[in-house]
Amino acid sequence: MDVRIEDSWKAHLDKEFGKPYFEELTRFVRSEYGSCVCYPPGQLIFNAFDTTPFDKVRVVILGQDPYHGEGQAHGLCFSVPEGVQFPPSLRNIFQEVKDETGAEIPQSGNLTRWARQGVFLLNTCLTVRAHQAFSHSGRGWETFTDAVIKTLSEERDGLVFMLWGAPAGKKASLIDGKRHLILRSAHPSPLSAYRGFFGNHHFELCNRYLTEHGKEAIQW
């Protein structure tokens, strides 16, 4: 199956695109986009991959499914386009960055600047119906993104995986903890941020690990 995705990812994931589950997923997504309002826009479904090529990945931040409000999702987990109000989880992420690094909370919630530094902003489910959270879960996206995580774990070394919340935390079983740094905490949503996300020091720990392994720190 010909999938429009950045070439390095296409080379590493090509075997997934020919599997029956992915063909069924593709039919489902095309049907949904043809009959319902869905997010992100079709050309941005693989935006995380297109913005951060396979060999450029240094950090993986794992989200759940895209924002389901109008104009919010653009294919990078937790990120919103320029001019869009910060969702609560993103505001909490920026607050933790400020608390750890002293950096001021930015004017824009667009995390493309992180993605271009090698922060792979992956949702476990890449599409969603408007105003219906988790509406495209259980249709095959999770199988695909699990394969993405396993491929990174097996074919790269010295990556940092940030797993926030219980669903993301379960993905640790896909990652070789001897080859990579796995950071787990509560989710940054208002419901859980005060139960372990605030004060997790993940951004500091990430940069320390990167520099210790001869890589540039992320400018959060």
C-alpha positions as a Markdown table, in Angstrom:
| # | Residue | x | y | z |
|---|---|---|---|---|
| 1 | Met | 0.0 | 0.0 | 0.0 |
| 2 | Asp | 1.4 | 3.4 | -0.9 |
| 3 | Val | 1.2 | 5.6 | 2.2 |
| 4 | Arg | 2.2 | 9.3 | 2.0 |
| 5 | Ile | 4.7 | 9.5 | 4.8 |
| 6 | Glu | 8.3 | 10.8 | 5.1 |
| 7 | Asp | 10.7 | 8.6 | 3.2 |
| 8 | Ser | 12.8 | 7.3 | 6.1 |
| 9 | Trp | 9.8 | 6.3 | 8.0 |
| 10 | Lys | 8.3 | 4.7 | 4.9 |
| 11 | Ala | 11.5 | 2.5 | 4.6 |
| 12 | His | 11.4 | 1.4 | 8.3 |
| 13 | Leu | 7.6 | 0.8 | 8.4 |
| 14 | Asp | 6.9 | -0.5 | 4.9 |
| 15 | Lys | 6.1 | -4.0 | 6.2 |
| 16 | Glu | 3.3 | -2.6 | 8.4 |
| 17 | Phe | 1.6 | -0.9 | 5.5 |
| 18 | Gly | 1.0 | -4.2 | 3.7 |
| 19 | Lys | -0.6 | -6.0 | 6.7 |
| 20 | Pro | -4.3 | -6.7 | 6.7 |
| 21 | Tyr | -5.0 | -4.6 | 9.8 |
| 22 | Phe | -3.5 | -1.5 | 8.1 |
| 23 | Glu | -5.5 | -2.0 | 5.0 |
| 24 | Glu | -8.7 | -2.3 | 7.1 |
| 25 | Leu | -7.7 | 0.8 | 9.1 |
| 26 | Thr | -7.2 | 2.7 | 5.9 |
| 27 | Arg | -10.6 | 1.8 | 4.7 |
| 28 | Phe | -12.1 | 2.9 | 8.0 |
| 29 | Val | -10.3 | 6.2 | 8.1 |
| 30 | Arg | -11.3 | 7.0 | 4.5 |
| 31 | Ser | -14.9 | 6.2 | 5.2 |
| 32 | Glu | -14.9 | 8.4 | 8.4 |
| 33 | Tyr | -13.3 | 11.3 | 6.6 |
| 34 | Gly | -15.7 | 11.0 | 3.8 |
| 35 | Ser | -18.8 | 10.9 | 6.0 |
| 36 | Cys | -17.9 | 12.8 | 9.2 |
| 37 | Val | -15.9 | 15.8 | 10.3 |
| 38 | Cys | -12.6 | 14.3 | 11.5 |
| 39 | Tyr | -9.3 | 15.7 | 12.8 |
| 40 | Pro | -6.5 | 16.4 | 12.0 |
| 41 | Pro | -6.9 | 17.4 | 8.4 |
| 42 | Gly | -6.1 | 14.5 | 6.2 |
| 43 | Gln | -2.8 | 15.8 | 5.0 |
| 44 | Leu | -1.6 | 16.2 | 8.6 |
| 45 | Ile | -2.4 | 12.7 | 9.8 |
| 46 | Phe | 1.3 | 11.7 | 9.6 |
| 47 | Asn | 2.6 | 15.2 | 10.5 |
| 48 | Ala | 4.7 | 13.9 | 13.4 |
| 49 | Phe | 6.5 | 11.5 | 11.0 |
| 50 | Asp | 7.0 | 14.1 | 8.3 |
| 51 | Thr | 8.4 | 16.7 | 10.7 |
| 52 | Thr | 10.8 | 14.4 | 12.5 |
| 53 | Pro | 12.5 | 11.9 | 10.2 |
| 54 | Phe | 13.4 | 8.5 | 11.7 |
| 55 | Asp | 17.1 | 9.1 | 12.1 |
| 56 | Lys | 16.5 | 12.6 | 13.6 |
| 57 | Val | 14.4 | 11.3 | 16.5 |
| 58 | Arg | 16.0 | 11.9 | 19.9 |
| 59 | Val | 13.0 | 12.1 | 22.2 |
| 60 | Val | 9.6 | 10.5 | 22.0 |
| 61 | Ile | 6.6 | 12.1 | 23.8 |
| 62 | Leu | 3.5 | 9.9 | 23.6 |
| 63 | Gly | 0.0 | 11.2 | 23.6 |
| 64 | Gln | -3.4 | 9.4 | 23.2 |
| 65 | Asp | -5.7 | 10.6 | 20.4 |
| 66 | Pro | -5.8 | 14.0 | 18.7 |
| 67 | Tyr | -7.6 | 17.0 | 20.1 |
| 68 | His | -11.2 | 16.8 | 18.9 |
| 69 | Gly | -12.1 | 20.5 | 18.9 |
| 70 | Glu | -12.2 | 22.5 | 15.7 |
| 71 | Gly | -8.8 | 23.9 | 14.6 |
| 72 | Gln | -6.8 | 22.2 | 17.4 |
| 73 | Ala | -5.3 | 19.0 | 16.0 |
| 74 | His | -2.4 | 19.2 | 13.5 |
| 75 | Gly | -0.8 | 15.8 | 13.9 |
| 76 | Leu | 1.6 | 16.5 | 16.7 |
| 77 | Cys | 0.6 | 15.3 | 20.2 |
| 78 | Phe | -0.3 | 18.0 | 22.7 |
| 79 | Ser | 0.4 | 20.7 | 20.1 |
| 80 | Val | -2.0 | 23.2 | 18.6 |
| 81 | Pro | -1.5 | 25.6 | 15.5 |
| 82 | Glu | -0.5 | 29.2 | 15.9 |
| 83 | Gly | -3.2 | 31.4 | 17.4 |
| 84 | Val | -5.1 | 28.6 | 19.0 |
| 85 | Gln | -5.8 | 28.8 | 22.8 |
| 86 | Phe | -3.7 | 26.4 | 24.8 |
| 87 | Pro | -5.6 | 23.3 | 25.9 |
| 88 | Pro | -5.2 | 22.6 | 29.7 |
| 89 | Ser | -2.7 | 19.8 | 29.3 |
| 90 | Leu | -0.5 | 21.9 | 27.1 |
| 91 | Arg | -0.6 | 24.8 | 29.5 |
| 92 | Asn | 0.5 | 22.4 | 32.3 |
| 93 | Ile | 3.3 | 21.1 | 30.1 |
| 94 | Phe | 4.6 | 24.7 | 29.6 |
| 95 | Gln | 4.3 | 25.4 | 33.3 |
| 96 | Glu | 6.5 | 22.4 | 34.1 |
| 97 | Val | 9.0 | 23.5 | 31.6 |
| 98 | Lys | 9.1 | 26.9 | 33.2 |
| 99 | Asp | 9.4 | 25.5 | 36.7 |
| 100 | Glu | 12.3 | 23.3 | 35.6 |
| 101 | Thr | 14.2 | 25.6 | 33.2 |
| 102 | Gly | 13.0 | 29.1 | 33.9 |
| 103 | Ala | 11.9 | 29.5 | 30.3 |
| 104 | Glu | 8.8 | 31.7 | 30.0 |
| 105 | Ile | 5.6 | 30.2 | 28.8 |
| 106 | Pro | 5.6 | 30.8 | 25.0 |
| 107 | Gln | 2.9 | 32.8 | 23.1 |
| 108 | Ser | 2.3 | 29.9 | 20.7 |
| 109 | Gly | 1.2 | 26.3 | 21.5 |
| 110 | Asn | 2.7 | 25.1 | 18.2 |
| 111 | Leu | 5.3 | 22.5 | 19.2 |
| 112 | Thr | 6.8 | 22.2 | 15.7 |
| 113 | Arg | 9.9 | 23.8 | 17.1 |
| 114 | Trp | 10.3 | 20.8 | 19.4 |
| 115 | Ala | 9.6 | 18.4 | 16.5 |
| 116 | Arg | 12.3 | 20.0 | 14.4 |
| 117 | Gln | 14.8 | 19.4 | 17.2 |
| 118 | Gly | 14.1 | 15.7 | 17.2 |
| 119 | Val | 11.2 | 15.4 | 19.6 |
| 120 | Phe | 8.8 | 12.9 | 18.0 |
| 121 | Leu | 5.3 | 13.9 | 19.1 |
| 122 | Leu | 3.3 | 10.7 | 18.6 |
| 123 | Asn | -0.3 | 10.0 | 19.4 |
| 124 | Thr | -1.2 | 6.4 | 19.9 |
| 125 | Cys | -4.3 | 7.0 | 17.7 |
| 126 | Leu | -3.7 | 9.4 | 14.8 |
| 127 | Thr | -7.3 | 10.4 | 14.0 |
| 128 | Val | -10.6 | 11.2 | 15.7 |
| 129 | Arg | -14.2 | 12.3 | 15.0 |
| 130 | Ala | -15.0 | 15.9 | 15.9 |
| 131 | His | -16.1 | 16.2 | 19.5 |
| 132 | Gln | -15.9 | 12.5 | 20.1 |
| 133 | Ala | -12.8 | 11.5 | 22.1 |
| 134 | Phe | -11.4 | 8.0 | 21.4 |
| 135 | Ser | -13.9 | 7.5 | 18.6 |
| 136 | His | -11.2 | 6.0 | 16.3 |
| 137 | Ser | -9.5 | 3.9 | 19.0 |
| 138 | Gly | -9.5 | 0.1 | 18.6 |
| 139 | Arg | -9.5 | 0.4 | 14.8 |
| 140 | Gly | -5.9 | -0.4 | 14.2 |
| 141 | Trp | -4.0 | 2.8 | 15.0 |
| 142 | Glu | -2.7 | 1.4 | 18.3 |
| 143 | Thr | -1.3 | -1.7 | 16.5 |
| 144 | Phe | 0.5 | 0.6 | 14.1 |
| 145 | Thr | 1.9 | 3.0 | 16.7 |
| 146 | Asp | 3.0 | 0.1 | 18.9 |
| 147 | Ala | 5.0 | -1.1 | 15.9 |
| 148 | Val | 6.5 | 2.4 | 15.5 |
| 149 | Ile | 7.6 | 2.4 | 19.2 |
| 150 | Lys | 9.1 | -1.1 | 18.9 |
| 151 | Thr | 10.9 | -0.1 | 15.7 |
| 152 | Leu | 12.5 | 2.9 | 17.4 |
| 153 | Ser | 13.4 | 0.8 | 20.4 |
| 154 | Glu | 15.0 | -1.9 | 18.3 |
| 155 | Glu | 16.7 | 0.2 | 15.6 |
| 156 | Arg | 17.9 | 3.2 | 17.4 |
| 157 | Asp | 20.0 | 3.8 | 20.6 |
| 158 | Gly | 20.0 | 6.4 | 23.4 |
| 159 | Leu | 16.5 | 7.8 | 22.9 |
| 160 | Val | 14.4 | 9.3 | 25.7 |
| 161 | Phe | 10.7 | 8.1 | 25.9 |
| 162 | Met | 8.4 | 10.3 | 28.0 |
| 163 | Leu | 5.3 | 8.3 | 29.0 |
| 164 | Trp | 2.7 | 10.4 | 30.8 |
| 165 | Gly | -0.4 | 8.8 | 32.2 |
| 166 | Ala | -1.4 | 5.1 | 32.6 |
| 167 | Pro | -2.1 | 4.3 | 28.9 |
| 168 | Ala | 1.3 | 5.7 | 27.8 |
| 169 | Gly | 3.0 | 4.0 | 30.7 |
| 170 | Lys | 1.9 | 0.6 | 29.5 |
| 171 | Lys | 3.9 | 1.2 | 26.3 |
| 172 | Ala | 7.1 | 0.8 | 28.4 |
| 173 | Ser | 6.9 | -2.9 | 27.7 |
| 174 | Leu | 7.6 | -2.2 | 24.0 |
| 175 | Ile | 10.9 | -0.3 | 24.9 |
| 176 | Asp | 14.3 | -1.7 | 25.7 |
| 177 | Gly | 15.1 | 0.1 | 29.0 |
| 178 | Lys | 18.8 | -0.9 | 28.7 |
| 179 | Arg | 19.2 | 1.0 | 25.4 |
| 180 | His | 16.9 | 3.9 | 26.1 |
| 181 | Leu | 15.8 | 6.2 | 29.0 |
| 182 | Ile | 12.1 | 5.7 | 29.9 |
| 183 | Leu | 10.5 | 8.5 | 32.0 |
| 184 | Arg | 7.1 | 7.8 | 33.4 |
| 185 | Ser | 4.7 | 10.1 | 35.4 |
| 186 | Ala | 1.1 | 11.2 | 35.7 |
| 187 | His | -0.6 | 12.8 | 32.8 |
| 188 | Pro | -0.4 | 16.6 | 32.4 |
| 189 | Ser | -4.2 | 16.9 | 32.3 |
| 190 | Pro | -5.8 | 19.0 | 35.1 |
| 191 | Leu | -7.3 | 15.8 | 36.5 |
| 192 | Ser | -3.9 | 14.3 | 37.3 |
| 193 | Ala | -1.1 | 16.9 | 36.9 |
| 194 | Tyr | -0.9 | 17.5 | 40.6 |
| 195 | Arg | -0.6 | 13.8 | 41.3 |
| 196 | Gly | 2.9 | 13.4 | 39.8 |
| 197 | Phe | 3.3 | 15.4 | 36.6 |
| 198 | Phe | 4.2 | 18.6 | 38.2 |
| 199 | Gly | 7.7 | 18.2 | 39.6 |
| 200 | Asn | 8.6 | 15.2 | 37.5 |
| 201 | His | 11.7 | 16.9 | 36.2 |
| 202 | His | 11.4 | 15.1 | 32.9 |
| 203 | Phe | 12.6 | 17.9 | 30.8 |
| 204 | Glu | 15.8 | 18.3 | 32.9 |
| 205 | Leu | 16.3 | 14.5 | 33.0 |
| 206 | Cys | 15.9 | 14.2 | 29.3 |
| 207 | Asn | 18.5 | 16.9 | 28.5 |
| 208 | Arg | 21.0 | 15.4 | 31.0 |
| 209 | Tyr | 20.7 | 12.0 | 29.4 |
| 210 | Leu | 21.1 | 13.5 | 25.9 |
| 211 | Thr | 24.2 | 15.4 | 26.8 |
| 212 | Glu | 25.7 | 12.5 | 28.6 |
| 213 | His | 25.3 | 10.5 | 25.4 |
| 214 | Gly | 26.9 | 13.2 | 23.3 |
| 215 | Lys | 23.8 | 14.7 | 21.9 |
| 216 | Glu | 22.5 | 18.3 | 22.0 |
| 217 | Ala | 20.0 | 19.3 | 24.7 |
| 218 | Ile | 16.5 | 20.2 | 23.6 |
| 219 | Gln | 15.6 | 23.9 | 23.7 |
| 220 | Trp | 12.2 | 23.5 | 25.5 |
